[in-house]
Short mmCIF file of C-alpha atoms in Angstrom, two decimals:
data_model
loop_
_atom_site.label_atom_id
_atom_site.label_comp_id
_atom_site.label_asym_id
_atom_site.label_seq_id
_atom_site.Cartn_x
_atom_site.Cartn_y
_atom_site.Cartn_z
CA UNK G 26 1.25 5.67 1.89
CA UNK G 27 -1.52 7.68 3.44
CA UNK G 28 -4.56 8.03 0.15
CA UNK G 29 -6.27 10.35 1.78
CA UNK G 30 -3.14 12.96 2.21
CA UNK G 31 -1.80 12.13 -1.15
CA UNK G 32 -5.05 14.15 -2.63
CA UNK G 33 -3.37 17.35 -0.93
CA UNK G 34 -1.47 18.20 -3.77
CA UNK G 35 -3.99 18.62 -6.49
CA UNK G 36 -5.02 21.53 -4.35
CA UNK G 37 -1.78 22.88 -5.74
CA UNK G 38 -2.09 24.61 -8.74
CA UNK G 39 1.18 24.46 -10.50
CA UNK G 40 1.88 20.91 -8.97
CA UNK G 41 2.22 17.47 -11.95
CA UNK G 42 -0.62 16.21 -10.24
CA UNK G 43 -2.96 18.97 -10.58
CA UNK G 44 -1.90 19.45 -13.97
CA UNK G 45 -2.49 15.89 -14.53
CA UNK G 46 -5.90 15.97 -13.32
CA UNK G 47 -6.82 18.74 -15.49
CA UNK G 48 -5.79 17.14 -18.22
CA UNK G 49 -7.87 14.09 -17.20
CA UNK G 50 -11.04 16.11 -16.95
CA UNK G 51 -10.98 17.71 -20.42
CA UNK G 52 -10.62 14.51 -21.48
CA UNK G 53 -13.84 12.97 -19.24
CA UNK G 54 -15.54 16.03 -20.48
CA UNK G 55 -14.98 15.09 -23.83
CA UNK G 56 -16.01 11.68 -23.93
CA UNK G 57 -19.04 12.92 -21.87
CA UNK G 58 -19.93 15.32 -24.43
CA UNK G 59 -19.56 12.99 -27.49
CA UNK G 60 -20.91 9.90 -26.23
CA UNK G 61 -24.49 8.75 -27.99
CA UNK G 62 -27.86 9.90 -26.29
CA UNK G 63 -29.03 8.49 -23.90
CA UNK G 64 -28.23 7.35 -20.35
CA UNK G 65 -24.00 6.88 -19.97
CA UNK G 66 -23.02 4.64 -17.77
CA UNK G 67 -19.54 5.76 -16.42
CA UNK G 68 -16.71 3.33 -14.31
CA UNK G 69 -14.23 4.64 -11.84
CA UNK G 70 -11.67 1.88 -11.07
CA UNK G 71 -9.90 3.34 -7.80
CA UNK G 72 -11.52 6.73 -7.53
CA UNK G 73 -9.93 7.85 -4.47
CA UNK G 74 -12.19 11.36 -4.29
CA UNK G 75 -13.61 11.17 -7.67
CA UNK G 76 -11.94 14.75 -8.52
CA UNK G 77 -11.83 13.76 -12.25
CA UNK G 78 -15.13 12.69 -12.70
CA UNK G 79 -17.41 14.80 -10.19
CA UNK G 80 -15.68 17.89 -10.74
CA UNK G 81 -16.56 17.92 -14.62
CA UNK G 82 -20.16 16.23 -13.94
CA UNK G 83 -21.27 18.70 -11.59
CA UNK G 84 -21.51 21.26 -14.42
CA UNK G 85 -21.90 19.01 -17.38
CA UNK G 86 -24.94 19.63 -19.53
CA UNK G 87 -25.40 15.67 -19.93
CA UNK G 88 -25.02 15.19 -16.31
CA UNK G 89 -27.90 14.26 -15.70
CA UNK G 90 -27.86 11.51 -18.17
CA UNK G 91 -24.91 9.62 -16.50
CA UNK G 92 -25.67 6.76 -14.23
CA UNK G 93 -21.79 6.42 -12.47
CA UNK G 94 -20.17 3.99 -10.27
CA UNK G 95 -16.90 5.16 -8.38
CA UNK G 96 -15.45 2.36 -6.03
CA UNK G 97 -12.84 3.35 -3.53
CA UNK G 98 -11.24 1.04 -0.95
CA UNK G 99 -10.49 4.17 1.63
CA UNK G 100 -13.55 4.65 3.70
CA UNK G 101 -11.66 8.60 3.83
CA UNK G 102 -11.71 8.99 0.13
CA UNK G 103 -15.05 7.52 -0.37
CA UNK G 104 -16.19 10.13 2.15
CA UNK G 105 -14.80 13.09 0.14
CA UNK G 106 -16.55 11.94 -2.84
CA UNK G 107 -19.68 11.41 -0.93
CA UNK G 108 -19.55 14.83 0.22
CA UNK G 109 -18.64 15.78 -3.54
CA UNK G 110 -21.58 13.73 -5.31
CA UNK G 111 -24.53 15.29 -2.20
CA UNK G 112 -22.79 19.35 -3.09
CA UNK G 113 -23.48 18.93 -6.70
CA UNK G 114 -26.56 16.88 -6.29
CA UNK G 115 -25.37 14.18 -8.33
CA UNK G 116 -28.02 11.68 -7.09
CA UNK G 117 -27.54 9.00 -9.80
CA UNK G 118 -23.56 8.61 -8.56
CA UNK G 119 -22.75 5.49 -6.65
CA UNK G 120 -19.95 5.95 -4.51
CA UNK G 121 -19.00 2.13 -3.20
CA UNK G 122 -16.27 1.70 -0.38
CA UNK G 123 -14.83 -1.24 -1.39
CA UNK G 124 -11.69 -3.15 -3.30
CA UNK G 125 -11.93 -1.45 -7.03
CA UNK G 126 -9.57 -4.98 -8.13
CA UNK G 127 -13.12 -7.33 -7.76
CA UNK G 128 -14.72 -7.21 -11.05
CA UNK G 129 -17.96 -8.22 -9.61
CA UNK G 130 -18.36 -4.46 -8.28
CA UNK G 131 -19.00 -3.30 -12.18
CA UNK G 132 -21.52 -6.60 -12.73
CA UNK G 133 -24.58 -3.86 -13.30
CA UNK G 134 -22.74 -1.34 -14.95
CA UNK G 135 -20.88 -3.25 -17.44
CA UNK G 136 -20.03 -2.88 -20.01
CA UNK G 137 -19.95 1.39 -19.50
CA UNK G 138 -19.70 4.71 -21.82
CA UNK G 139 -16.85 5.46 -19.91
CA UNK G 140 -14.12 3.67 -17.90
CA UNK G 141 -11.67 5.49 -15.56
CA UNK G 142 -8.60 4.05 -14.61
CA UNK G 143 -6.42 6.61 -13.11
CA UNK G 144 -3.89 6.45 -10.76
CA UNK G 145 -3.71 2.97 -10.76
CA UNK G 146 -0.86 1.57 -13.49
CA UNK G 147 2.01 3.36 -11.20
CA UNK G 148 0.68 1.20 -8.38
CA UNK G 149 0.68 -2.74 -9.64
CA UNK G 150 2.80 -4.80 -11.44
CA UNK G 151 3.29 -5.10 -14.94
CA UNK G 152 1.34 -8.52 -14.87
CA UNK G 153 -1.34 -6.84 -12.89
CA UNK G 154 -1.29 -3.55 -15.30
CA UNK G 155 -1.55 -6.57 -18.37
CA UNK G 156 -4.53 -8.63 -16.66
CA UNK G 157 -6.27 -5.21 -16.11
CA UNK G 158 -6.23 -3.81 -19.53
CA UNK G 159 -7.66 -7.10 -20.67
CA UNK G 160 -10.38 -6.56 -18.49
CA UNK G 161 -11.26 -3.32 -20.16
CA UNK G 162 -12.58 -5.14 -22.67
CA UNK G 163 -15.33 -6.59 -20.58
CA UNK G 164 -16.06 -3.64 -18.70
CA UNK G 165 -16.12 -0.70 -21.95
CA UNK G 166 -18.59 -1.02 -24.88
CA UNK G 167 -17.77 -0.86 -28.37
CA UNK G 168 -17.64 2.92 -28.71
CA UNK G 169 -16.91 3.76 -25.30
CA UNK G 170 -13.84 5.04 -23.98
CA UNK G 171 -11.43 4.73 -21.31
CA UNK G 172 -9.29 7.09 -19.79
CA UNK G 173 -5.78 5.93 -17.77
CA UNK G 174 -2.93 7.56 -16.53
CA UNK G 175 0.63 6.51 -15.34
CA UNK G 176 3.64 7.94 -14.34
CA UNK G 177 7.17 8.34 -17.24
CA UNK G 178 9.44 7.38 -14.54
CA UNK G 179 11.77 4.66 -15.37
CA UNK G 180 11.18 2.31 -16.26
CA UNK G 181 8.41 3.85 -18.51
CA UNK G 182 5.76 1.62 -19.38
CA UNK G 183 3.40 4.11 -21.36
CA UNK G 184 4.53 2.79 -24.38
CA UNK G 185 4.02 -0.91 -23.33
CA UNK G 186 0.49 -0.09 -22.00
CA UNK G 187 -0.21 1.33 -25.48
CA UNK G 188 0.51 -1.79 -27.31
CA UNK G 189 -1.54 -3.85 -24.54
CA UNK G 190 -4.31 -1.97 -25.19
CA UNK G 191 -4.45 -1.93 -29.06
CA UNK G 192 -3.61 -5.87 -28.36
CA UNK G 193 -6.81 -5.93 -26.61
CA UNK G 194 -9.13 -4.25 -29.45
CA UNK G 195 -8.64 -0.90 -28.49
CA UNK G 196 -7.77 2.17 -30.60
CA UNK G 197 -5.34 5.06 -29.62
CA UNK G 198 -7.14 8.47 -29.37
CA UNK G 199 -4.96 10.49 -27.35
CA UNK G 200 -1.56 10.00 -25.44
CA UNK G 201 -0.14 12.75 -23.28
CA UNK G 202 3.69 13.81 -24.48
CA UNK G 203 6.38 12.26 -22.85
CA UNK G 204 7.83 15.56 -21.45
CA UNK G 205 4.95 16.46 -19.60
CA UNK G 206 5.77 14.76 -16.69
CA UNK G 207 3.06 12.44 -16.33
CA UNK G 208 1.14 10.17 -18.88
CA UNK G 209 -2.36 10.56 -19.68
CA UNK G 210 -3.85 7.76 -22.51
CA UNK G 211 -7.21 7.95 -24.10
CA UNK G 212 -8.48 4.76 -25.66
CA UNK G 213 -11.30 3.74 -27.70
CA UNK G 214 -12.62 0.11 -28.04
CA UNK G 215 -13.30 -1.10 -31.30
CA UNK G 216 -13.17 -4.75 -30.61
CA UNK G 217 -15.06 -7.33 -29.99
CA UNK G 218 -17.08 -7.55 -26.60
CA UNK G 219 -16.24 -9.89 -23.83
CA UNK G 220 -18.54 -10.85 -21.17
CA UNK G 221 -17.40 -10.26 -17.58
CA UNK G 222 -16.10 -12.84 -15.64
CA UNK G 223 -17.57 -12.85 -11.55
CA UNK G 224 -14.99 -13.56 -9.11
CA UNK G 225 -11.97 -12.43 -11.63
CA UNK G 226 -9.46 -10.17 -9.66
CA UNK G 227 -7.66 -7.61 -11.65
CA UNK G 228 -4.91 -6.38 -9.29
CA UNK G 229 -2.96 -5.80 -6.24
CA UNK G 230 -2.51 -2.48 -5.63
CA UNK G 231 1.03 -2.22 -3.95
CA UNK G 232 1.30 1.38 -4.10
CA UNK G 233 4.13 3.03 -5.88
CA UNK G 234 6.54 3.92 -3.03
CA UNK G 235 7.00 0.32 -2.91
CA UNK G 236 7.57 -0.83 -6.37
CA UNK G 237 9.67 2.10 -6.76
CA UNK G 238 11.65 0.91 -3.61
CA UNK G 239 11.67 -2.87 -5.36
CA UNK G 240 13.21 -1.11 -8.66
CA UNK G 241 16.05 0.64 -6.68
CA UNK G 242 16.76 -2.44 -4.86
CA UNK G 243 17.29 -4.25 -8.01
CA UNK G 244 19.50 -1.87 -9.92
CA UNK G 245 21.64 -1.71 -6.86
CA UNK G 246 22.34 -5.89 -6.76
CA UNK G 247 22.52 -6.36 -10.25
CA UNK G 248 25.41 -3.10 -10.19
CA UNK G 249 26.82 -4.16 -6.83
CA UNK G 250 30.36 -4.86 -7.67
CA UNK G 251 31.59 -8.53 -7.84
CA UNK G 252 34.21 -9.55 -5.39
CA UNK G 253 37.25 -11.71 -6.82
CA UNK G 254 36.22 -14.74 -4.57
CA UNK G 255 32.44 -14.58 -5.74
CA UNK G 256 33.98 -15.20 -9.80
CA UNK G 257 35.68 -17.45 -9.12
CA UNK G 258 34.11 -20.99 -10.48
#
């Protein structure tokens, strides 16, 4: 999967994806505009161009206030977002080309006003999508908020991510409807605090062309029909 060409289509207006991302930004703006005073420290867990973010910070009135990471682990992306942050003249954005699954690259900005986690649950397991919810929990303050998306193609896990992160000490605020075409979640975290944990990796990202490919495959054997040879004992 090219990461860089995949962005193409949220310059299409009446495409999921750029409906997605809209959604995603009145939500960022929202959490931006009722977060405490202050500075706001803001997470972006695989920000491929930062569109959600740096799009709504550029003509936020508490932009100033927000001190952001985005980490990116295409040097193409990272580039975009670059270009993005110096346009706007975002100068307190870090934009870090590097793999978003270390926790260590969040050590300073932990735990954050805002976490971003979008467009990654369609592209890891469900063990990975588990492990990184938990993590939330070291990287979000009590109060803050983090912001996720994932696709509604079967299997759907939206519902399963919901209960992970209320299992975790997070409250729902917001959940995109199911016939949208894409899943949006807002959380709040109302739980205890957990200190982060250098060296911990949160993911693989495998991309979703290829667990989609994997889910095929395995309808297909478990339907394959049975020969009369293979039952027998």
């Amino acid at each position: 999967m090219d990461w860089s060409a995949w962005h193409d289509q949220y310059d299409l207006s009446d495409s999921w994806m750029a409906r997605r991302l809209r959604t995603v930004q009145a939500h960022v703006r929202t959490a931006l505009s009722e977060a405490p005073a202050g500075e706001l420290r803001v997470i972006s867990v695989c920000a491929g161009e930062g569109r959600d973010l740096l799009d709504v910070l550029a003509g936020h009135p508490r932009r100033d206030d927000v001190r952001a990471r985005l980490v990116e682990l295409d040097p193409r992306n990272t580039a975009a977002a670059a270009e993005r942050v110096g346009r706007a003249g975002l100068w307190q954005v870090e934009v870090v080309t590097g793999d978003a699954a270390i926790v260590d690259q969040y050590e300073d900005m932990a735990p954050a006003e805002l976490v971003l986690v979008c467009g990654v649950f369609g592209n890891i397991t469900d063990a990975d999508i588990e492990r990184t919810i938990a993590a939330c929990s070291h990287l979000c303050k009590v109060g803050g908020t983090v912001i996720w998306t994932r696709h509604r193609a079967a299997p759907d896990r939206v519902p399963q991510i919901c209960e992970w992160f209320e299992a975790q000490g997070f409250e729902l605020r917001w959940l995109s409807a199911p016939d949208t075409g894409f899943g949006v979640g807002v959380h709040r975290f109302v739980g205890t605090p957990q200190p982060l944990r250098r060296g911990t990796r949160l993911f693989e990202f495998v991309g979703y062309d290829v667990l989609r490919q994997a889910v095929t495959t395995e309808f297909i054997v478990r339907n394959e029909p049975t020969t009369y040879n293979e039952r027998e004992p």
